[in-house]
XYZ file of C-alpha atoms in Angstrom:
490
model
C 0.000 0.000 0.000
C 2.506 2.506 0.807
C 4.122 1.708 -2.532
C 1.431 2.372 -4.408
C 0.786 5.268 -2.520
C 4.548 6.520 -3.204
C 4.091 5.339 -6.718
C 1.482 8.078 -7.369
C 3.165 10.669 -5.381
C 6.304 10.419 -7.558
C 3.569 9.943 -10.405
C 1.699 13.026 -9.593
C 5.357 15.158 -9.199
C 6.156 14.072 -12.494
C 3.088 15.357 -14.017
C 3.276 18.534 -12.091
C 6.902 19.132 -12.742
C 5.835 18.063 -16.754
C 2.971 20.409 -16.918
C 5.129 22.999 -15.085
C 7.585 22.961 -17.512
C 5.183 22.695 -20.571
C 3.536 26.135 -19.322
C 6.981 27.572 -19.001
C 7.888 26.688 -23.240
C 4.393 27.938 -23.564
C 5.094 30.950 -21.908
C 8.531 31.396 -23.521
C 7.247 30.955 -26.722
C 4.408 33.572 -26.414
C 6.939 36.124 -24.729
C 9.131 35.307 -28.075
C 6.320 35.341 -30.368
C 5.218 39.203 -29.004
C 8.913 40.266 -28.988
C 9.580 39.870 -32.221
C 6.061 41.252 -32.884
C 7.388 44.155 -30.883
C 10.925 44.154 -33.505
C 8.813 44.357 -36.517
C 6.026 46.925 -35.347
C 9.646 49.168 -34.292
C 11.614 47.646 -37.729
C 8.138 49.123 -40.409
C 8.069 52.487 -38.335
C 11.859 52.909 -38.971
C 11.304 51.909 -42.726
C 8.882 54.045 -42.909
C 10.168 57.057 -41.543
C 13.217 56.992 -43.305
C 15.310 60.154 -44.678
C 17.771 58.977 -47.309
C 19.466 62.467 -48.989
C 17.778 61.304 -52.379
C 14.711 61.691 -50.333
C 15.654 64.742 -48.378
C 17.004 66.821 -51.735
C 13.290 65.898 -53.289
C 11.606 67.569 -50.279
C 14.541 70.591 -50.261
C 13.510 70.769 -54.134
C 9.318 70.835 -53.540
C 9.862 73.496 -50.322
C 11.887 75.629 -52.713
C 9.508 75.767 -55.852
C 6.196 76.101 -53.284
C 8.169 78.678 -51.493
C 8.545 80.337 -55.356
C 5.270 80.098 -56.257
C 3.926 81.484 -52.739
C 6.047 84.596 -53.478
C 3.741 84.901 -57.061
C 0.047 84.351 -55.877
C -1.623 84.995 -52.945
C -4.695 82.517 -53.503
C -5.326 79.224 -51.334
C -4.317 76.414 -54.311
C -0.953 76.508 -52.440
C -0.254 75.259 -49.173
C 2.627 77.370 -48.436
C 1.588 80.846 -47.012
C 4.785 83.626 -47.366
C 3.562 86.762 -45.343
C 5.953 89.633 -46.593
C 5.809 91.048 -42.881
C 8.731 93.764 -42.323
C 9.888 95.991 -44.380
C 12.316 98.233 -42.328
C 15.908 97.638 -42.689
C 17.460 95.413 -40.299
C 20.853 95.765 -38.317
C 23.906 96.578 -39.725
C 26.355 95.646 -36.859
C 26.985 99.353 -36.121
C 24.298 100.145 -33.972
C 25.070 101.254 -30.280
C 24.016 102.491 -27.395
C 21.604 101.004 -24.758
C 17.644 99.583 -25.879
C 14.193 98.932 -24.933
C 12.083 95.856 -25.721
C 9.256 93.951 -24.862
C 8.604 90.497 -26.070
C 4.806 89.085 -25.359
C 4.829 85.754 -24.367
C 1.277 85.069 -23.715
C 0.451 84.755 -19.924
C 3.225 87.069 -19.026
C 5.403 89.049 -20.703
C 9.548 90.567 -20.631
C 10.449 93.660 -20.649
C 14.365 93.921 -21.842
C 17.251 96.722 -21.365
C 20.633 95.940 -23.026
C 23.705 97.835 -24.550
C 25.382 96.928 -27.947
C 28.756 98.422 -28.686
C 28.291 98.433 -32.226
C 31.347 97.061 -34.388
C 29.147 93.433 -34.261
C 30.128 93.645 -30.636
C 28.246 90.900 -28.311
C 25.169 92.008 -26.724
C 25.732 93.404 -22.785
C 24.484 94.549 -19.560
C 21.338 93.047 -20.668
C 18.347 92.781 -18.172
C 15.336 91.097 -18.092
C 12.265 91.810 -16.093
C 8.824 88.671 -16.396
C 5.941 90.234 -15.784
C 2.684 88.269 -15.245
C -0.510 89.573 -17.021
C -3.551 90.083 -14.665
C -6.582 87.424 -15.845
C -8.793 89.753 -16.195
C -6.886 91.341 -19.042
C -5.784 87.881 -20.799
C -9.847 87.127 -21.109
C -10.707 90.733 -22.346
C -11.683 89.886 -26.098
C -13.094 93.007 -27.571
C -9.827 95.008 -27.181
C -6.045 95.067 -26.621
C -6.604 99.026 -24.969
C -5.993 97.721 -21.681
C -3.134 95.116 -22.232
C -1.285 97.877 -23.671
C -2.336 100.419 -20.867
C -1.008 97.815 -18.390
C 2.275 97.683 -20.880
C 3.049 100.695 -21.303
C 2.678 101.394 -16.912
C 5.265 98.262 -16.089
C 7.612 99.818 -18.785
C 7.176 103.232 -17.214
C 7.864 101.543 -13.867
C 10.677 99.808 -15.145
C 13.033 102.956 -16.769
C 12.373 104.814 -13.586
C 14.158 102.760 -11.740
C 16.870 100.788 -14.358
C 16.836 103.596 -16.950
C 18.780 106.534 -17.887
C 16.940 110.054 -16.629
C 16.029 111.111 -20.636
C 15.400 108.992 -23.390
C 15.917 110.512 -26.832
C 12.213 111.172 -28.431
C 12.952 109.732 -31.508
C 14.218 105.933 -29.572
C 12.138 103.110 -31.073
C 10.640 100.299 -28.304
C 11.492 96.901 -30.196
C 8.331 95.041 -29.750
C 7.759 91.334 -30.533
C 5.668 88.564 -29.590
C 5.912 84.591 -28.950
C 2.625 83.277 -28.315
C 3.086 79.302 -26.981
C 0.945 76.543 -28.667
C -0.746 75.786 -25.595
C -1.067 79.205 -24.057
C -4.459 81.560 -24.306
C -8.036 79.747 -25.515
C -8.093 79.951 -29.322
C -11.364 81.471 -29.141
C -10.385 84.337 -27.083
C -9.913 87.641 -29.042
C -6.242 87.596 -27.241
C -5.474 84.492 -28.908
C -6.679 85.187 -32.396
C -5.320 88.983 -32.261
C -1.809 87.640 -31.910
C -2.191 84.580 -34.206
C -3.141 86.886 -36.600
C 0.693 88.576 -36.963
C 1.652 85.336 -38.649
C -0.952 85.818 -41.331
C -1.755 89.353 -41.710
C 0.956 91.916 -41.976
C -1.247 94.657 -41.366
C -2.394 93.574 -37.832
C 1.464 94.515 -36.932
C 1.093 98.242 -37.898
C -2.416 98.426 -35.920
C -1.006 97.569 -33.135
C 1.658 99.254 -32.590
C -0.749 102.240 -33.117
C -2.649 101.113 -30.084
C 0.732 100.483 -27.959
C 1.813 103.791 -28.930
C -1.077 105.680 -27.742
C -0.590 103.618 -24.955
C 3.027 104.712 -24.341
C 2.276 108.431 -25.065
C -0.999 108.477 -22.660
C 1.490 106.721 -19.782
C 4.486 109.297 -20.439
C 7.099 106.934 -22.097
C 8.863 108.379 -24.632
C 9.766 105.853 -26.948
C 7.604 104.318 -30.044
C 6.848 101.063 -31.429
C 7.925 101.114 -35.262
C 5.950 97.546 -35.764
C 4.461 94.672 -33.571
C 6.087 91.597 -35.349
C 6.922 87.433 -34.187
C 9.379 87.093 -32.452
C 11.025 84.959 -35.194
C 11.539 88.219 -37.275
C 13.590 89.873 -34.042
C 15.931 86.468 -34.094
C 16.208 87.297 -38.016
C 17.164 90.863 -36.750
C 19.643 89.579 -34.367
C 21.709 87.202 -36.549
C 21.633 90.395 -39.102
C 23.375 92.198 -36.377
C 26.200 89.556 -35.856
C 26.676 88.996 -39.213
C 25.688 90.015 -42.999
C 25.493 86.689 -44.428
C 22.803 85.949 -42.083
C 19.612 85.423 -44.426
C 17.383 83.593 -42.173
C 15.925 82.995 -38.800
C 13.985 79.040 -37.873
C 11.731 79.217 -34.483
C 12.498 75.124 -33.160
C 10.464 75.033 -30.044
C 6.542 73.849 -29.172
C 5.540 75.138 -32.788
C 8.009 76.125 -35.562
C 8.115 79.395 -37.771
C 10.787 80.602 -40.387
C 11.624 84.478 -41.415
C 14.203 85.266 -43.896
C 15.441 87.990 -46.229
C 14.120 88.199 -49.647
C 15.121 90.467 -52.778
C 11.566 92.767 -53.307
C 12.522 92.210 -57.514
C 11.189 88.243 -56.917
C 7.641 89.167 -54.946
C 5.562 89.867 -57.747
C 2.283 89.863 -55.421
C 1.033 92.893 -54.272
C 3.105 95.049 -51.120
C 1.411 97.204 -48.619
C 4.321 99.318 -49.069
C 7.641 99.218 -50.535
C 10.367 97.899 -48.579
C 12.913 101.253 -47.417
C 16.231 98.322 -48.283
C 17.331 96.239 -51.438
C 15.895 93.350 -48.710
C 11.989 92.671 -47.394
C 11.550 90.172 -44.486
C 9.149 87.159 -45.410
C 7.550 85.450 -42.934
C 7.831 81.252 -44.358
C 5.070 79.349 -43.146
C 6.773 76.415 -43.404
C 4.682 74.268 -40.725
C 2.129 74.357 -43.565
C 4.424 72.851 -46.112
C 2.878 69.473 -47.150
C 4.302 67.175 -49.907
C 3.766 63.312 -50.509
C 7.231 63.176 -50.267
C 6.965 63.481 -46.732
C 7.346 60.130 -44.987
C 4.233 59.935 -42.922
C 3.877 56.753 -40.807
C 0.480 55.283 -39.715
C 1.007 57.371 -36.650
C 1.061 60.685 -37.856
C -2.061 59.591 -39.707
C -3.403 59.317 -36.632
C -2.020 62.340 -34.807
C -3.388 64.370 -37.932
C -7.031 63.684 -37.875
C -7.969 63.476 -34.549
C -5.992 67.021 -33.962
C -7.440 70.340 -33.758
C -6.644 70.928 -37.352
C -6.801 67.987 -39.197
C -4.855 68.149 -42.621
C -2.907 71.439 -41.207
C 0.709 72.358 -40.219
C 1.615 68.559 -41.951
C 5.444 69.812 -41.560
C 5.189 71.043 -37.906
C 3.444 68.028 -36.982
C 6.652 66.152 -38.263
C 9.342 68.745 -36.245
C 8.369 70.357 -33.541
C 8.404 70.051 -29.602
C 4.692 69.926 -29.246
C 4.241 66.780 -31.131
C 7.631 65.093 -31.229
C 6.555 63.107 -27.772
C 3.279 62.347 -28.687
C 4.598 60.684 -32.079
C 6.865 58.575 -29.273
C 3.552 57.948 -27.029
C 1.428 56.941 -30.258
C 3.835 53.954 -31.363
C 5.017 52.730 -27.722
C 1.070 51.945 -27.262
C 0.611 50.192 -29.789
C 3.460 48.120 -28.914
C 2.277 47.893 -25.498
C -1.536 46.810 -27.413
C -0.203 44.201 -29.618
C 3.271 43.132 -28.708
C 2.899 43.243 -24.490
C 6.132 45.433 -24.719
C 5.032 46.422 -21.096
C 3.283 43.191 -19.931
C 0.214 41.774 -20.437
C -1.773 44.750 -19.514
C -1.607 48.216 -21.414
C -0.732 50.826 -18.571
C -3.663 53.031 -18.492
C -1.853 56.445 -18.802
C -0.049 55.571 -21.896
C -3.589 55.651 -23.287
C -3.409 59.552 -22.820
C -2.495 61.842 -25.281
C 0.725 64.684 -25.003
C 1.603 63.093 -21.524
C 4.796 62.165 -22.933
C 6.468 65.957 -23.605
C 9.236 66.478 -25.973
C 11.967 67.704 -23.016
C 10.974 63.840 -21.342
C 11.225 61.909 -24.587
C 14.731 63.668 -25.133
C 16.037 62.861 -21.627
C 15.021 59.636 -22.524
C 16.748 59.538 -25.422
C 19.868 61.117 -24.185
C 20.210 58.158 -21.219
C 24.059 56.906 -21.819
C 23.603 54.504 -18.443
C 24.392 51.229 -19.013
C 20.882 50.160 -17.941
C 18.679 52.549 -19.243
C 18.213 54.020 -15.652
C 16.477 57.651 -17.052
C 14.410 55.294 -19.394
C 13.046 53.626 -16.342
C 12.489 56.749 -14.212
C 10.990 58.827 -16.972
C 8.423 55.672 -17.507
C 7.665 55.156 -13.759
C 6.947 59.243 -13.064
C 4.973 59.619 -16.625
C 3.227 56.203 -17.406
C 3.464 54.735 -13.491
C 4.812 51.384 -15.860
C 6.921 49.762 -13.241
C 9.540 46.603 -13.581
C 10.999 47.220 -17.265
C 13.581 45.566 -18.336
C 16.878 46.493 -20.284
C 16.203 45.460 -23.089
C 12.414 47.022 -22.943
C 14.022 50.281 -22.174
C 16.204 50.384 -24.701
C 13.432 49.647 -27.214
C 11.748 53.355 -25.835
C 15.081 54.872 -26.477
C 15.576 52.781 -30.096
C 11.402 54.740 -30.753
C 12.417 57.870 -29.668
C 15.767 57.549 -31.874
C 13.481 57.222 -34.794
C 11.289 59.921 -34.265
C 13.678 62.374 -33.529
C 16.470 62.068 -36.243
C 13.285 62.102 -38.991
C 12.223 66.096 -37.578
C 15.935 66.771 -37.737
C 16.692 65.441 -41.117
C 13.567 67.064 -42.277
C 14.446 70.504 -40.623
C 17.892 70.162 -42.477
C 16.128 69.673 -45.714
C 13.784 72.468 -44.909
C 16.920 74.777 -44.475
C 18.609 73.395 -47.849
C 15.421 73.862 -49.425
C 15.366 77.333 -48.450
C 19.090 78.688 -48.936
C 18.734 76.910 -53.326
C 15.512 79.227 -53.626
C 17.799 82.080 -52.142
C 20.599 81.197 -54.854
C 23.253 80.864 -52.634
C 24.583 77.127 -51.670
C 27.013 77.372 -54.656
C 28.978 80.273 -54.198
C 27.522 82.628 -51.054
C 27.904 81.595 -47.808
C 24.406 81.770 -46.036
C 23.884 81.682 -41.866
C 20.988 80.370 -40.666
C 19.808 81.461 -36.685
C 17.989 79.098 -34.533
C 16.504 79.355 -31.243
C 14.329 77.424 -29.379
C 13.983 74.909 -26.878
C 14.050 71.856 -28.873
C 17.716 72.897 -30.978
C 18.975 74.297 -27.991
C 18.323 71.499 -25.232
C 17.962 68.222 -27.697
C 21.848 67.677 -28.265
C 21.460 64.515 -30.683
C 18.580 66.530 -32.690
C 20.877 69.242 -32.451
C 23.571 66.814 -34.235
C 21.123 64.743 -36.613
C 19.845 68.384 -38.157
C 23.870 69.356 -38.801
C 24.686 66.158 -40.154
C 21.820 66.193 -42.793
C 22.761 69.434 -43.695
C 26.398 68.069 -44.007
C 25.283 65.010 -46.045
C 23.487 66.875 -48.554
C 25.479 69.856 -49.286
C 29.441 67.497 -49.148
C 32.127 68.367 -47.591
C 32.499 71.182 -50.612
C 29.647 73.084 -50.558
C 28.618 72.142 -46.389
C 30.637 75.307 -45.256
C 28.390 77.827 -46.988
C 25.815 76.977 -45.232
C 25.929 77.736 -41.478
C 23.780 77.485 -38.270
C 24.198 79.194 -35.183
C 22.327 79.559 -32.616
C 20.637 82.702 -31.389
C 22.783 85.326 -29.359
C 20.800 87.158 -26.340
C 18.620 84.273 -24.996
C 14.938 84.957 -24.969
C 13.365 88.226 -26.239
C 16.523 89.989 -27.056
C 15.374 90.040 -30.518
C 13.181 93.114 -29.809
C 16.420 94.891 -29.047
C 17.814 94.509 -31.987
C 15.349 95.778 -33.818
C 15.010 98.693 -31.471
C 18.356 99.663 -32.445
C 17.665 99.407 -36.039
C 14.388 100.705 -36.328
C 15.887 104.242 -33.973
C 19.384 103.926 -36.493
C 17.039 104.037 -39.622
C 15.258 107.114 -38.023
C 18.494 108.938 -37.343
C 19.829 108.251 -41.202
């Protein structure tokens, strides 16, 4: 009896140990079977995002003729808008003395003193003063009267105390604005007044007919020449530092291009004639859309459930606002179809822009050997707990992707820009940049160089060159300041 009965136990074991051990291959084989799931969902997205230079010189090529054609007709059949927004000359390098600006930001907004010593000299003693912008203002729709009054006080406020005791009459208040993506209601008469700069060129002139009222009525005297992006005030800036400087890119939440333009190739109508041989055109190259692009089932995606389906195609591909949500969109469906996180989707990588651009580049950036900023940046976002290596590294691999196609494609962009100026052959051309995303996203920083590199060869790569913006944030406004009171002197 007790044989039999140790003849099952070691029976039963068996089976147990058998079963066991069938559920583990089981298991193994399921894990293997979504893994490589996982490789090919990661290995089409890569495919299909993709920038060879063949590709990248067809986009440069279709940017440059829209950018042509925009500069010829003003109707709707083409997708890129160019806004012929400043006509004023801009810096020549010589300008001195010490300048006022304000730069709009939105909720709040800077009010900027600095001294340039002329002779291209670096920008100094340069102060900065945030200022928030009472509520009651920012949801005032039927006029900008009292943001300006409120302006134009703070300013007064602020040369009593930093500025000199008399300010020549004729000293111009460099005035420019950078509304964010996400700041203000669209709907709000705030919002849709300072959207409008980037499509009307006229809205500039009315306002600064309101802010100088504003300044007169308050006692400051100094005048706003025009109310322009701040884009046009980087544009201003690189002038400043340098004469080969043709063109200013915005690379932050939302992406805008100014650059210099001879008035002989406009043949649109001008609301007045540019006072240099030069005219500043405002690109609107987040509306530049081409089948060329490579667009991935996710951007599909991103596009038409966004607020403007079919819109800003190129921005959607570029800039900071979207970059991490690209990132978010393919990790779930990994996490849907290939358990890359388990065998439950984590609920908050279900939610859209949690995963922001400055996250997804830490995240990119992580050099530890085990992905450690992977794993915190997933934990604090998503709450997804207990990935491993090689799961991290996957995230990093996605974000890789996503990230060197907006450089490559910015690259192109600025390619595509510098043929329709004429100038990769023989001029050399400088490009400024500023923004969050070039100036904190080192390997975007490197992919956009590199593509410029690739396509131009090491011959013709040296003409064209891209700097970052000198003065940090606003200081555009003083440069044109110091322009706009130079051109009223001459």
């Amino acid at each position: 009896m007790r044989k039999e009965v140790a003849v099952a136990v070691v029976v039963t074991t068996a089976a147990t140990v058998l079963g066991a051990a069938v559920l583990v291959r089981q298991w193994k084989r399921r894990g293997e079977r979504r893994w490589r799931h996982g490789q090919r969902i990661l290995r089409k997205f890569a495919r299909d995002s993709a920038t060879p230079v063949a590709k990248l010189w067809h986009i440069a090529n279709q940017l440059a003729s829209d950018m042509q054609e925009g500069l010829i007709s003003s109707g709707d059949h083409n997708n890129l808008s160019m806004l012929v927004s400043y006509h004023a000359p801009l810096p020549t390098g010589e300008e001195g003395g010490i300048y006022y600006g304000i730069n709009l930001r939105g909720t709040n907004f800077l009010i900027i003193r600095a001294r340039l010593d002329g002779k291209n000299e670096p920008v100094t003693e340069i102060r900065r003063k945030e200022v928030s912008i009472p509520s009651q203002i920012m949801v005032n729709s039927d006029s900008t009267k009292e943001l300006f009054d409120f302006i134009a006080i703070e300013l007064a406020k602020y040369i009593s105390v930093h500025g000199e005791t008399e300010i020549a009459r004729d000293k111009k208040l460099g005035f420019t604005v950078s509304i964010p993506v996400v700041e203000a209601p669209l709907s709000s008469g705030f919002a849709v007044k300072w959207n409008s700069l980037y499509v009307d060129n006229t809205v500039g002139k009315e306002l600064a007919n309101e802010i100088n009222q504003a300044l007169k009525k308050h006692g400051v005297e100094m005048q706003v020449y025009a109310v322009v992006n701040d884009t046009i005030g980087d544009l201003a800036g690189g002038r400043y530092y340098s004469k080969e400087s043709v063109a200013a890119v915005t690379l932050g939440m939302g992406t805008y291009v100014a650059y210099l333009e001879s008035p002989q190739q406009i043949s649109k109508p001008l609301s007045e004639s540019p006072k240099s041989g030069e005219t500043v055109v405002n690109l609107q190259w987040a509306n530049f859309n081409s089948s060329l692009l490579p667009l991935t089932e996710f951007d599909v995606s991103l596009d038409s459930e966004s607020t403007n389906p079919g819109g800003r195609t190129f921005e959607k591909l570029i800039s900071g606002m979207y970059l991490g949500e690209i990132v978010r969109r393919v990790l779930l469906k990994m996490a849907q179809e290939a358990a890359l996180f388990g065998d439950h989707v984590p609920p908050k990588l279900r939610i859209p822009y949690l995963l922001r651009s400055p996250d997804m580049a830490a995240m990119h950036q992580d050099t530890s050997e085990d992905y450690e900023i992977v794993d915190e940046k997933l934990k604090d976002i998503f709450e997804i707990s207990n990935t491993t290596p090689m799961v991290r590294e996957i995230v990093a691999e996605v974000c890789d992707v996503v990230a060197e196609r907006g450089a490559r494609l910015v690259g192109a962009g600025i390619v595509g820009l510098v043929k329709k100026l004429g100038r990769i052959a023989n001029k050399k051309s400088v490009i400024t940049i500023e923004g969050g995303l070039y100036e904190h996203y080192r390997v975007f920083r490197n992919y956009l160089h590199s593509s410029v590199w690739e396509m131009l060869g090491s011959e013709l790569s040296d003409n064209v060159v891209i700097e970052h913006f000198h003065g940090g944030s606003g200081a555009g406004s003083i440069f044109l300041a110091a322009s706009q009171t130079q051109n009223a002197h001459s």
